[in-house]
Coordinates of C-alpha atoms in Angstrom, one line a residue:
Chain A
M1372 CA -79.4 64.2 10.4
N1373 CA -79.3 60.3 9.4
I1374 CA -75.9 61.2 8.0
T1375 CA -73.9 62.4 10.7
R1376 CA -75.7 60.0 13.3
T1377 CA -74.2 56.9 10.8
A1378 CA -70.4 59.3 11.4
Q1379 CA -71.0 58.9 15.0
K1380 CA -71.9 54.8 14.6
S1381 CA -69.1 54.4 12.6
K1382 CA -66.8 56.1 14.9
N1383 CA -68.4 55.0 18.3
S1384 CA -68.6 50.8 17.1
P1385 CA -65.6 50.2 15.4
A1386 CA -65.0 48.0 13.4
F1387 CA -61.4 46.3 15.0
E1388 CA -62.5 44.2 18.2
V1389 CA -58.9 43.8 19.4
E1390 CA -60.1 42.2 22.6
R1391 CA -62.4 39.6 20.6
I1392 CA -58.7 38.9 18.9
R1393 CA -56.9 39.0 21.7
A1394 CA -58.9 36.2 22.7
D1395 CA -58.1 33.8 20.0
F1396 CA -54.1 34.0 21.2
P1397 CA -54.1 31.6 24.1
I1398 CA -50.4 33.2 24.8
L1399 CA -51.0 36.5 25.8
S1400 CA -52.8 35.0 28.8
L1401 CA -50.0 33.9 29.9
R1402 CA -48.3 35.8 32.9
V1403 CA -44.3 37.3 33.2
N1404 CA -42.9 37.6 36.1
D1405 CA -46.3 37.6 37.9
K1406 CA -47.3 40.7 35.5
P1407 CA -49.6 39.8 32.6
L1408 CA -47.5 39.0 29.3
V1409 CA -46.8 42.2 27.0
Y1410 CA -45.7 41.0 23.8
L1411 CA -44.6 43.6 21.7
D1412 CA -41.6 42.2 19.7
N1413 CA -43.9 40.8 16.5
A1414 CA -41.1 42.0 14.6
A1415 CA -39.0 38.9 15.8
S1416 CA -42.2 37.0 15.8
S1417 CA -45.6 36.6 15.8
Q1418 CA -48.0 34.5 18.3
M1419 CA -50.3 31.8 16.7
P1420 CA -53.5 32.1 16.7
Q1421 CA -56.1 29.5 18.1
P1422 CA -57.1 28.4 14.7
V1423 CA -53.7 27.7 13.5
I1424 CA -52.8 25.1 16.4
D1425 CA -56.0 23.7 15.8
R1426 CA -55.2 23.1 12.2
L1427 CA -51.7 22.2 13.0
T1428 CA -53.3 19.1 15.6
R1429 CA -55.8 18.4 12.7
Y1430 CA -53.1 17.9 10.5
Q1431 CA -51.1 15.5 12.7
T1432 CA -53.7 13.7 14.0
T1433 CA -55.8 12.4 10.8
Q1434 CA -53.5 13.9 7.5
H1435 CA -50.2 13.4 7.6
A1436 CA -48.3 11.6 5.8
N1437 CA -45.4 12.3 2.9
I1438 CA -46.7 14.5 -0.1
N1439 CA -46.2 14.0 -4.0
R1440 CA -45.4 10.0 -3.4
A1441 CA -47.4 7.3 -2.7
V1442 CA -51.5 6.5 -4.0
H1443 CA -52.9 5.9 -0.5
Y1444 CA -55.0 7.9 0.8
L1445 CA -53.1 9.8 3.4
S1446 CA -50.5 11.0 0.9
E1447 CA -53.2 12.5 -1.1
V1448 CA -55.1 14.5 1.6
A1449 CA -51.6 15.6 2.6
T1450 CA -51.1 16.1 -0.9
S1451 CA -54.1 18.1 -2.0
E1452 CA -53.8 20.3 1.7
F1453 CA -50.5 21.1 0.5
E1454 CA -51.0 22.3 -2.3
E1455 CA -54.9 24.5 -1.2
A1456 CA -52.2 26.2 1.3
R1457 CA -49.9 27.3 -1.5
R1458 CA -53.0 28.5 -3.2
K1459 CA -54.1 30.3 0.2
L1460 CA -50.6 32.0 -0.6
Q1461 CA -51.2 32.9 -3.7
A1462 CA -54.4 35.1 -2.8
F1463 CA -52.6 36.1 0.2
I1464 CA -50.6 38.4 -2.4
N1465 CA -51.9 38.0 -5.4
A1466 CA -50.1 36.2 -7.4
S1467 CA -51.3 35.6 -11.0
N1468 CA -50.3 32.1 -10.7
E1469 CA -49.7 29.3 -7.8
R1470 CA -46.7 27.9 -9.2
E1471 CA -45.4 31.2 -8.6
I1472 CA -45.6 30.5 -5.0
I1473 CA -42.4 28.5 -3.6
F1474 CA -41.9 27.1 -0.3
T1475 CA -38.6 27.9 1.7
S1476 CA -37.7 27.9 5.6
G1477 CA -38.4 30.9 5.4
T1478 CA -37.0 34.6 4.4
T1479 CA -33.3 33.9 4.4
D1480 CA -34.0 31.0 2.8
A1481 CA -35.8 32.7 0.2
I1482 CA -33.3 35.3 -1.0
N1483 CA -30.5 32.5 -1.0
L1484 CA -32.4 30.8 -2.8
V1485 CA -32.4 33.4 -5.5
M1486 CA -28.8 34.6 -4.8
H1487 CA -28.3 30.8 -5.7
G1488 CA -30.4 30.3 -8.8
Y1489 CA -30.8 33.7 -10.0
G1490 CA -27.2 35.5 -9.0
R1491 CA -24.8 32.8 -10.0
K1492 CA -26.3 32.2 -13.1
M1493 CA -26.2 35.9 -14.4
I1494 CA -24.1 38.3 -12.0
G1495 CA -20.3 37.6 -13.2
P1496 CA -17.0 40.2 -13.0
G1497 CA -17.9 44.1 -12.9
D1498 CA -21.9 43.5 -12.7
E1499 CA -22.8 45.7 -9.6
I1500 CA -25.7 44.8 -6.9
I1501 CA -27.7 47.7 -5.1
L1502 CA -28.8 47.1 -1.7
T1503 CA -30.5 49.8 0.9
T1504 CA -29.1 50.5 3.7
L1505 CA -32.5 49.4 5.4
E1506 CA -31.6 45.6 4.8
H1507 CA -31.7 43.4 7.4
H1508 CA -28.0 41.0 7.3
S1509 CA -30.0 38.4 5.4
N1510 CA -30.1 40.8 2.8
I1511 CA -26.8 41.7 2.6
V1512 CA -24.5 38.3 3.0
P1513 CA -26.2 36.6 0.7
W1514 CA -25.3 38.6 -1.4
Q1515 CA -21.6 39.9 -0.4
M1516 CA -20.8 35.6 -1.0
L1517 CA -21.6 36.0 -4.5
A1518 CA -20.1 39.2 -4.6
E1519 CA -17.3 37.7 -3.0
E1520 CA -17.2 34.3 -5.6
K1521 CA -18.1 36.5 -9.0
G1522 CA -16.0 39.3 -8.4
A1523 CA -19.4 41.8 -8.5
K1524 CA -19.8 44.8 -6.0
I1525 CA -22.1 45.8 -3.7
R1526 CA -24.3 48.9 -4.2
I1527 CA -25.6 51.0 -1.2
V1528 CA -28.6 53.2 -0.9
P1529 CA -28.2 56.3 1.9
I1530 CA -31.0 57.2 4.4
N1531 CA -31.8 60.6 6.0
D1532 CA -31.8 61.1 9.5
A1533 CA -35.5 59.7 9.7
G1534 CA -34.8 56.6 8.2
E1535 CA -35.8 57.4 4.6
L1536 CA -34.1 56.0 1.5
L1537 CA -32.5 58.6 -0.7
I1538 CA -34.6 58.3 -3.8
D1539 CA -32.2 60.2 -5.8
E1540 CA -29.0 58.5 -4.4
Y1541 CA -30.6 55.8 -5.6
E1542 CA -31.5 56.3 -8.6
K1543 CA -28.0 57.9 -9.3
L1544 CA -26.3 54.0 -8.6
F1545 CA -27.5 52.5 -11.7
N1546 CA -25.4 52.4 -14.7
S1547 CA -24.3 49.5 -17.4
R1548 CA -23.2 47.5 -15.0
T1549 CA -26.4 47.0 -12.4
K1550 CA -27.4 43.5 -12.8
F1551 CA -29.8 43.0 -9.5
V1552 CA -31.2 45.2 -6.8
G1553 CA -32.4 44.0 -3.3
A1554 CA -34.9 46.4 -1.2
T1555 CA -36.1 45.8 2.0
H1556 CA -40.4 46.7 1.6
V1557 CA -40.8 47.8 5.3
S1558 CA -37.2 48.2 7.8
N1559 CA -37.3 46.1 10.4
A1560 CA -34.8 48.1 12.7
L1561 CA -36.5 51.1 11.9
G1562 CA -40.3 50.7 10.3
T1563 CA -39.6 52.8 7.6
I1564 CA -42.3 51.6 4.5
N1565 CA -40.0 51.8 1.6
P1566 CA -41.4 53.1 -1.7
I1567 CA -40.9 50.3 -3.5
K1568 CA -43.5 50.5 -6.4
E1569 CA -41.7 53.4 -7.9
M1570 CA -38.3 51.9 -6.8
I1571 CA -39.5 48.7 -8.7
A1572 CA -40.3 50.7 -11.7
F1573 CA -37.8 52.5 -11.4
A1574 CA -35.1 49.0 -11.7
H1575 CA -37.5 47.7 -14.6
A1576 CA -36.9 50.8 -16.7
R1577 CA -33.7 49.6 -17.2
G1578 CA -34.1 46.1 -17.6
V1579 CA -32.8 44.9 -13.7
P1580 CA -35.2 42.6 -11.7
I1581 CA -36.0 43.4 -8.0
L1582 CA -36.1 41.6 -5.5
I1583 CA -38.1 42.6 -2.2
D1584 CA -37.7 41.6 1.4
G1585 CA -41.2 41.5 2.8
A1586 CA -40.6 39.4 5.9
Q1587 CA -41.7 42.9 8.0
A1588 CA -44.4 44.1 5.2
A1589 CA -46.2 41.0 5.1
P1590 CA -48.1 41.0 8.7
H1591 CA -48.8 44.3 8.6
I1592 CA -49.7 45.9 4.6
K1593 CA -51.8 44.5 1.7
V1594 CA -49.5 43.2 -0.6
D1595 CA -50.1 42.8 -4.3
V1596 CA -47.3 41.0 -6.3
Q1597 CA -48.9 42.0 -9.1
D1598 CA -49.6 45.5 -8.4
L1599 CA -45.9 45.9 -7.3
D1600 CA -44.9 44.6 -10.7
C1601 CA -41.9 43.1 -8.8
D1602 CA -40.0 39.9 -9.0
F1603 CA -39.0 38.2 -6.3
Y1604 CA -41.1 38.8 -3.3
A1605 CA -39.8 37.3 0.0
F1606 CA -41.5 36.4 3.3
S1607 CA -41.7 34.3 6.3
G1608 CA -45.1 32.4 8.0
H1609 CA -43.6 32.9 11.8
K1610 CA -43.7 37.0 11.5
L1611 CA -47.4 36.2 10.2
C1612 CA -49.0 33.8 12.3
G1613 CA -48.4 31.0 11.5
P1614 CA -45.6 28.3 12.5
T1615 CA -41.1 28.8 12.6
G1616 CA -40.0 27.0 9.3
I1617 CA -41.6 28.0 7.0
G1618 CA -41.2 30.7 4.1
I1619 CA -42.4 31.9 1.0
L1620 CA -40.8 33.4 -2.2
Y1621 CA -43.2 34.5 -4.9
G1622 CA -40.8 34.8 -8.0
R1623 CA -42.8 36.1 -10.9
A1624 CA -42.4 32.4 -13.6
A1625 CA -41.1 33.4 -16.5
I1626 CA -38.5 34.3 -14.4
L1627 CA -38.4 31.2 -11.9
E1628 CA -38.5 29.3 -15.4
S1629 CA -34.9 30.7 -16.6
M1630 CA -33.4 30.1 -13.0
Q1631 CA -30.8 27.8 -11.9
P1632 CA -32.4 25.1 -8.7
F1633 CA -30.9 25.8 -5.1
K1634 CA -31.1 22.5 -3.6
G1635 CA -30.4 18.8 -5.5
G1636 CA -32.6 16.0 -4.1
G1637 CA -35.9 14.1 -4.4
D1638 CA -39.3 16.1 -5.6
M1639 CA -37.5 18.5 -7.3
I1640 CA -36.2 16.5 -10.5
L1641 CA -38.4 14.3 -13.7
S1642 CA -36.6 11.7 -14.1
V1643 CA -32.8 11.3 -12.9
T1644 CA -29.7 8.6 -14.7
F1645 CA -26.3 8.6 -14.0
E1646 CA -26.2 10.7 -17.2
K1647 CA -28.3 12.8 -16.6
T1648 CA -30.9 14.4 -14.8
I1649 CA -34.3 16.4 -15.9
Y1650 CA -35.4 18.8 -13.0
N1651 CA -39.3 19.3 -12.2
T1652 CA -41.4 22.4 -13.4
I1653 CA -41.7 25.0 -10.6
P1654 CA -42.0 25.1 -8.2
H1655 CA -41.4 22.1 -7.4
K1656 CA -37.9 22.4 -9.5
F1657 CA -36.9 24.6 -5.6
E1658 CA -38.2 22.6 -3.5
A1659 CA -36.3 19.5 -3.3
G1660 CA -36.7 17.4 -0.4
T1661 CA -39.8 16.9 1.8
P1662 CA -40.9 20.1 2.4
P1663 CA -42.4 21.1 6.0
I1664 CA -46.1 20.4 5.3
A1665 CA -47.7 20.6 8.3
A1666 CA -46.0 23.7 9.0
A1667 CA -47.3 24.7 5.2
I1668 CA -50.1 24.3 5.5
G1669 CA -50.3 25.6 8.8
L1670 CA -49.2 28.8 7.5
G1671 CA -52.6 28.4 4.9
A1672 CA -54.7 29.0 7.8
A1673 CA -53.0 31.7 9.1
V1674 CA -53.2 33.9 5.7
D1675 CA -57.2 32.6 6.1
Y1676 CA -57.6 33.9 10.0
L1677 CA -55.3 37.3 8.7
S1678 CA -57.8 37.4 6.1
T1679 CA -60.2 37.2 7.8
I1680 CA -60.0 40.3 9.9
G1681 CA -58.3 42.2 6.9
M1682 CA -54.7 43.5 6.0
D1683 CA -56.5 47.3 5.7
A1684 CA -58.2 46.9 8.9
I1685 CA -55.1 45.4 11.3
A1686 CA -52.8 47.9 9.5
A1687 CA -55.1 51.0 10.8
H1688 CA -55.5 49.4 13.6
E1689 CA -51.2 48.7 14.1
L1690 CA -51.0 52.9 13.1
N1691 CA -53.4 53.6 16.0
L1692 CA -50.7 52.0 18.4
L1693 CA -48.1 53.0 16.7
Q1694 CA -49.5 57.3 17.2
Y1695 CA -50.6 56.4 20.4
A1696 CA -47.2 54.8 21.4
T1697 CA -44.7 58.1 19.2
E1698 CA -46.5 61.0 21.0
K1699 CA -46.9 59.2 24.7
I1700 CA -42.5 58.3 24.4
N1701 CA -41.8 62.2 22.9
S1702 CA -43.3 63.4 25.7
L1703 CA -40.9 61.6 27.8
P1704 CA -37.9 63.5 28.5
G1705 CA -34.3 61.7 27.5
V1706 CA -35.8 59.8 25.2
R1707 CA -35.5 59.3 21.8
I1708 CA -36.8 57.5 18.6
I1709 CA -34.7 56.1 16.3
G1710 CA -36.6 55.9 12.8
T1711 CA -39.2 59.1 12.1
A1712 CA -39.8 57.9 8.7
K1713 CA -43.8 59.6 7.6
H1714 CA -44.5 56.0 6.2
K1715 CA -43.9 53.8 8.9
A1716 CA -45.2 50.0 10.1
A1717 CA -45.6 49.3 14.0
V1718 CA -42.1 49.2 14.7
L1719 CA -40.7 51.9 17.5
S1720 CA -36.7 51.7 17.9
F1721 CA -36.0 54.1 21.1
A1722 CA -32.4 54.9 23.4
V1723 CA -32.6 56.0 26.6
D1724 CA -29.8 58.5 27.8
G1725 CA -27.6 57.2 30.2
V1726 CA -28.7 53.7 29.9
H1727 CA -27.6 50.6 27.8
P1728 CA -30.2 48.6 26.1
H1729 CA -30.0 45.8 27.8
D1730 CA -30.9 46.7 30.7
I1731 CA -33.8 48.7 29.4
G1732 CA -34.9 45.3 28.0
T1733 CA -33.6 43.4 31.3
L1734 CA -35.7 46.3 33.6
L1735 CA -38.6 46.0 30.9
N1736 CA -38.7 42.2 30.9
Q1737 CA -39.4 42.4 34.9
D1738 CA -42.9 43.8 34.2
G1739 CA -43.6 41.5 31.9
V1740 CA -42.9 43.5 28.6
A1741 CA -41.2 41.7 26.0
V1742 CA -39.1 44.0 24.3
R1743 CA -35.9 43.5 21.8
T1744 CA -32.7 45.0 21.9
G1745 CA -29.2 45.0 20.2
H1746 CA -29.0 45.6 16.6
H1747 CA -31.8 44.2 15.1
C1748 CA -29.5 42.3 12.9
A1749 CA -29.0 46.0 10.6
Q1750 CA -25.5 47.0 11.9
P1751 CA -25.4 48.9 8.8
V1752 CA -28.5 51.3 10.1
M1753 CA -27.4 51.3 13.8
Q1754 CA -24.1 52.5 12.4
R1755 CA -25.8 55.1 10.3
F1756 CA -27.3 56.4 13.6
K1757 CA -23.7 55.9 15.6
I1758 CA -25.4 53.9 18.3
P1759 CA -24.1 50.1 19.1
A1760 CA -28.0 49.1 20.1
T1761 CA -31.7 50.0 20.1
S1762 CA -34.7 49.0 22.1
R1763 CA -37.0 48.2 19.5
A1764 CA -41.4 47.6 20.3
S1765 CA -43.1 46.5 17.9
F1766 CA -46.2 46.1 17.8
A1767 CA -49.0 43.3 16.1
F1768 CA -52.9 43.7 15.4
Y1769 CA -53.7 41.5 19.1
N1770 CA -52.0 44.4 20.9
N1771 CA -53.8 47.1 22.5
I1772 CA -53.9 50.5 24.2
R1773 CA -53.6 49.0 27.5
E1774 CA -50.2 47.7 26.0
V1775 CA -48.2 50.9 25.5
D1776 CA -49.3 52.3 28.1
A1777 CA -47.2 49.0 30.5
L1778 CA -44.5 50.1 27.7
I1779 CA -44.6 53.7 28.6
D1780 CA -44.6 52.9 32.6
G1781 CA -41.2 50.5 31.7
I1782 CA -40.1 52.9 30.4
R1783 CA -40.2 55.7 33.4
T1784 CA -39.3 52.3 35.9
V1785 CA -36.2 51.9 33.7
Q1786 CA -35.1 56.1 34.3
K1787 CA -36.4 55.5 37.4
V1788 CA -33.6 52.9 38.6
F1789 CA -30.8 54.8 36.8
T1790 CA -31.6 58.6 38.0
Chain B
M1021 CA -34.4 35.3 42.4
S1022 CA -37.6 35.9 41.0
D1023 CA -37.2 39.7 41.1
Y1024 CA -34.5 40.8 38.7
R1025 CA -34.6 44.6 39.7
S1026 CA -32.2 43.3 42.5
L1027 CA -29.7 42.6 40.1
Y1028 CA -29.7 46.8 39.7
Q1029 CA -28.4 47.4 43.5
E1030 CA -27.2 49.6 44.6
V1031 CA -23.5 48.7 44.3
I1032 CA -24.0 48.0 40.6
L1033 CA -25.8 51.1 40.1
D1034 CA -23.0 53.4 41.7
H1035 CA -20.0 50.5 40.2
N1036 CA -22.2 52.2 36.3
K1037 CA -22.4 55.5 37.3
K1038 CA -19.0 56.4 38.6
P1039 CA -16.7 53.5 37.8
R1040 CA -13.8 53.0 39.3
N1041 CA -9.9 52.5 37.6
Y1042 CA -11.1 53.7 34.7
G1043 CA -9.3 54.9 31.3
T1044 CA -6.1 53.5 30.3
I1045 CA -2.5 52.9 31.6
E1046 CA 0.0 54.6 29.8
H1047 CA 3.1 51.4 28.9
P1048 CA 0.6 48.8 30.4
Q1049 CA 2.4 45.6 30.4
H1050 CA -0.4 43.0 29.9
H1051 CA -3.3 44.8 27.7
A1052 CA -6.5 43.1 25.8
V1053 CA -10.1 44.4 24.2
G1054 CA -13.0 42.3 24.8
H1055 CA -16.2 42.4 22.4
N1056 CA -19.3 41.0 22.4
P1057 CA -20.3 41.1 18.7
L1058 CA -23.6 39.8 19.7
C1059 CA -24.8 43.9 21.3
G1060 CA -21.6 45.5 19.8
D1061 CA -20.4 46.1 24.0
H1062 CA -16.3 46.1 23.7
I1063 CA -13.8 46.7 26.8
S1064 CA -10.1 47.2 26.9
V1065 CA -7.9 46.1 30.6
D1066 CA -4.6 47.3 31.2
I1067 CA -2.4 45.8 33.8
S1068 CA 1.5 46.8 35.3
L1069 CA 2.5 44.2 37.3
N1070 CA 5.3 44.8 39.6
D1071 CA 6.8 41.4 41.1
D1072 CA 4.4 39.2 40.5
R1073 CA 1.3 41.8 41.3
I1074 CA -1.3 43.4 40.4
E1075 CA 0.1 47.4 40.9
N1076 CA -2.1 49.1 38.7
I1077 CA -5.5 48.2 36.6
A1078 CA -7.3 50.1 34.1
F1079 CA -10.6 49.6 32.1
Q1080 CA -12.9 51.8 29.7
G1081 CA -15.3 51.3 27.3
E1082 CA -19.4 50.9 25.8
S1083 CA -20.9 48.6 27.6
C1084 CA -24.6 48.1 30.1
A1085 CA -24.9 48.2 33.6
I1086 CA -23.7 45.2 34.4
C1087 CA -20.3 45.0 32.4
K1088 CA -19.3 48.3 33.4
A1089 CA -20.1 47.2 37.3
S1090 CA -18.3 44.2 36.6
A1091 CA -15.9 45.3 35.5
S1092 CA -15.1 48.1 37.7
M1093 CA -15.3 46.1 40.5
M1094 CA -13.0 43.6 39.1
T1095 CA -10.5 46.0 38.5
V1096 CA -11.1 46.9 42.5
S1097 CA -11.3 43.5 43.9
V1098 CA -7.4 42.2 41.8
K1099 CA -5.3 45.5 42.5
G1100 CA -2.7 44.0 44.8
K1101 CA -3.3 40.2 43.9
T1102 CA -0.8 37.7 42.2
R1103 CA -1.7 36.6 39.1
T1104 CA -2.7 33.0 41.0
E1105 CA -5.0 35.0 43.3
T1106 CA -5.9 36.7 40.6
E1107 CA -6.6 33.4 38.3
T1108 CA -8.4 31.8 41.3
L1109 CA -11.2 34.9 41.2
I1110 CA -11.7 34.8 37.3
Q1111 CA -12.6 30.6 37.7
E1112 CA -14.4 31.6 40.6
F1113 CA -16.6 34.9 39.4
L1114 CA -17.3 32.9 36.7
A1115 CA -18.9 29.6 38.3
M1116 CA -21.1 32.1 39.9
A1117 CA -22.4 33.5 36.9
T1118 CA -22.7 30.6 35.2
G1119 CA -24.7 29.2 38.0
K1120 CA -22.2 26.0 38.6
L1121 CA -21.3 27.3 42.1
S1122 CA -23.0 29.6 44.5
H1123 CA -21.9 33.1 45.8
E1124 CA -21.1 30.7 49.1
A1125 CA -18.7 27.7 47.3
C1126 CA -16.8 30.8 45.9
P1127 CA -14.1 31.8 49.5
N1128 CA -13.2 34.9 47.6
I1129 CA -15.7 36.4 46.1
G1130 CA -16.6 39.1 48.8
R1131 CA -18.6 42.1 46.7
L1132 CA -19.1 40.5 43.9
A1133 CA -21.7 38.1 45.0
V1134 CA -24.0 40.9 43.9
F1135 CA -23.3 39.3 40.8
A1136 CA -25.0 35.6 40.9
G1137 CA -28.3 36.4 40.7
I1138 CA -27.0 36.8 36.4
S1139 CA -26.9 32.6 36.5
D1140 CA -30.9 33.6 36.1
L1141 CA -30.3 35.6 32.9
P1142 CA -29.0 33.6 30.5
T1143 CA -28.5 36.2 28.4
R1144 CA -27.0 38.6 30.2
V1145 CA -23.9 36.3 32.0
K1146 CA -22.5 37.4 29.2
C1147 CA -22.7 41.1 30.2
A1148 CA -21.4 40.2 33.3
I1149 CA -17.7 38.0 32.2
L1150 CA -16.6 39.5 29.3
P1151 CA -14.5 41.7 31.8
W1152 CA -13.3 38.7 33.2
H1153 CA -12.7 36.8 29.8
T1154 CA -10.9 40.3 28.6
L1155 CA -8.7 39.7 32.2
H1156 CA -7.4 36.9 31.6
S1157 CA -7.2 37.4 27.8
A1158 CA -4.5 40.7 28.6
F1159 CA -2.5 37.7 31.4
T1160 CA -2.2 35.2 28.4
S1161 CA -1.1 37.9 26.1
E1162 CA -3.7 37.3 23.7
G1163 CA -4.8 40.3 23.2
T1164 CA -8.1 40.1 22.4
T1165 CA -11.5 37.7 23.5
S1166 CA -15.2 38.1 22.0
T1167 CA -17.6 36.0 24.0
E1168 CA -18.1 34.0 20.7
A1169 CA -15.1 32.8 20.1
E1170 CA -15.6 28.9 20.9
A1171 CA -11.7 27.9 20.9
D1172 CA -11.8 30.8 23.9
P1173 CA -11.2 28.8 27.1
M1174 CA -13.7 31.0 28.9
H1175 CA -16.1 30.8 26.3
A1176 CA -19.6 30.1 27.2
P1177 CA -22.5 28.3 25.5
I1178 CA -25.0 30.4 26.0
G1179 CA -28.1 32.1 24.6
D1180 CA -28.3 34.7 21.7
A1181 CA -28.1 37.5 23.3

């Protein structure tokens, strides 16, 4: 009896109070075209809660100076808050050491850092780099640039019709020339969650280092880089309720220490003479010049905010939204979901028969619904499905069921206009 | 324009559904292909002239409703026009679509005024003007054009689509 009552109680009083969370995001009360904003473009960039906005204001109004330089009060405060943010990020992804957290300008910058710092030193003519069909252009183009420079070759892991990687094919791509793997944790275009832990283990068993593009994963699922055992993990602050212009490259200390610096300048050195420069230790070796200090501190506040809600609770709520939206979209005749992987994050790419995604996007916007339309910087995925573009709704933990309904009503309106 | 749906007027939806002059011309005197690399859309334009007048014009391609309707209505508007008349209309359409001129200030614009509202939607301007870029390229024998080609004299510096 007691057990039943407890079970019912927990079912009826969900720990996840989405309306209370929504109240933390000022932008969500905006009206667009005289309709409440329905922001479903979170895979492109997320919105910022008041605690993060307040933290940025507090930094700019009471703590700002350049870091690692002067002995005055403000410089010491700014330096200590900046390094505190690094430790928050370390805890957020469970890195074993704060020296393994490098502040970059974003995921793209982080991947370019690895390409220049590791790739240009370690990859040579005839070597092979494995990437997947699901990569964002930011985890394709830097490696193509390297392959062209070095005479290396890029091998691609194919996907099935559901948008899942063919892991057998991945394993077959390895040979004695394989020197590096780059794989996305979650596909930005389809939402597929890749089995990266298995992929990492397979690469490591062959002595091949692997970079994980976590831009779409870090905001939605608990990331533990020690459990994953990856060599590099890259993600962006602005998809994580933080500011733009800041991102993280996690790298295992040993591999970071073996790497060349990417950018030269101040802060990344121990001493400079015109004869010889001695580089600083990690992570500073990779942080030349004045970093985006406010953005880093803001990102620290953002991961505090997310951790208070709990990444597991966030993932569970988003999965509910995804399942509800998937059911609703599947019930609409003439609408097809692109990307039907078994394990998906809350990304819903879809096509409406006879209607171009741009027309869908413009008409949904009329109803205040913000979705992304286009190739999502993942043209190889589009080519695989033989479509030029999709419409994509991507959910965050602050979205609710009413907003999914607004999307569905909007798609019905689009279909009515185009009948 | 407060209601974007007014852009999707009957005439635009009709030209999207039943595009006029859709297809190719067997031996065109002028031909060009236009791309919008940001969305993957592309259209081709074929022209045959009689003296200096457009005797026949055809287009085909993959695009959104705005682009297809713009192309369809363009072919209807320029058929029978001289090159000079056509170039004048191209300039008027571009000025109207990019918001530089109101449709009232464009004496030759006629029914194409239904596209006036596009200037309020910067990300969609490229959709409407791609066919006109392409027509211009066909005349100047450039062969291909792109909404992202800075060198193009008609490049419209607008937001990422």
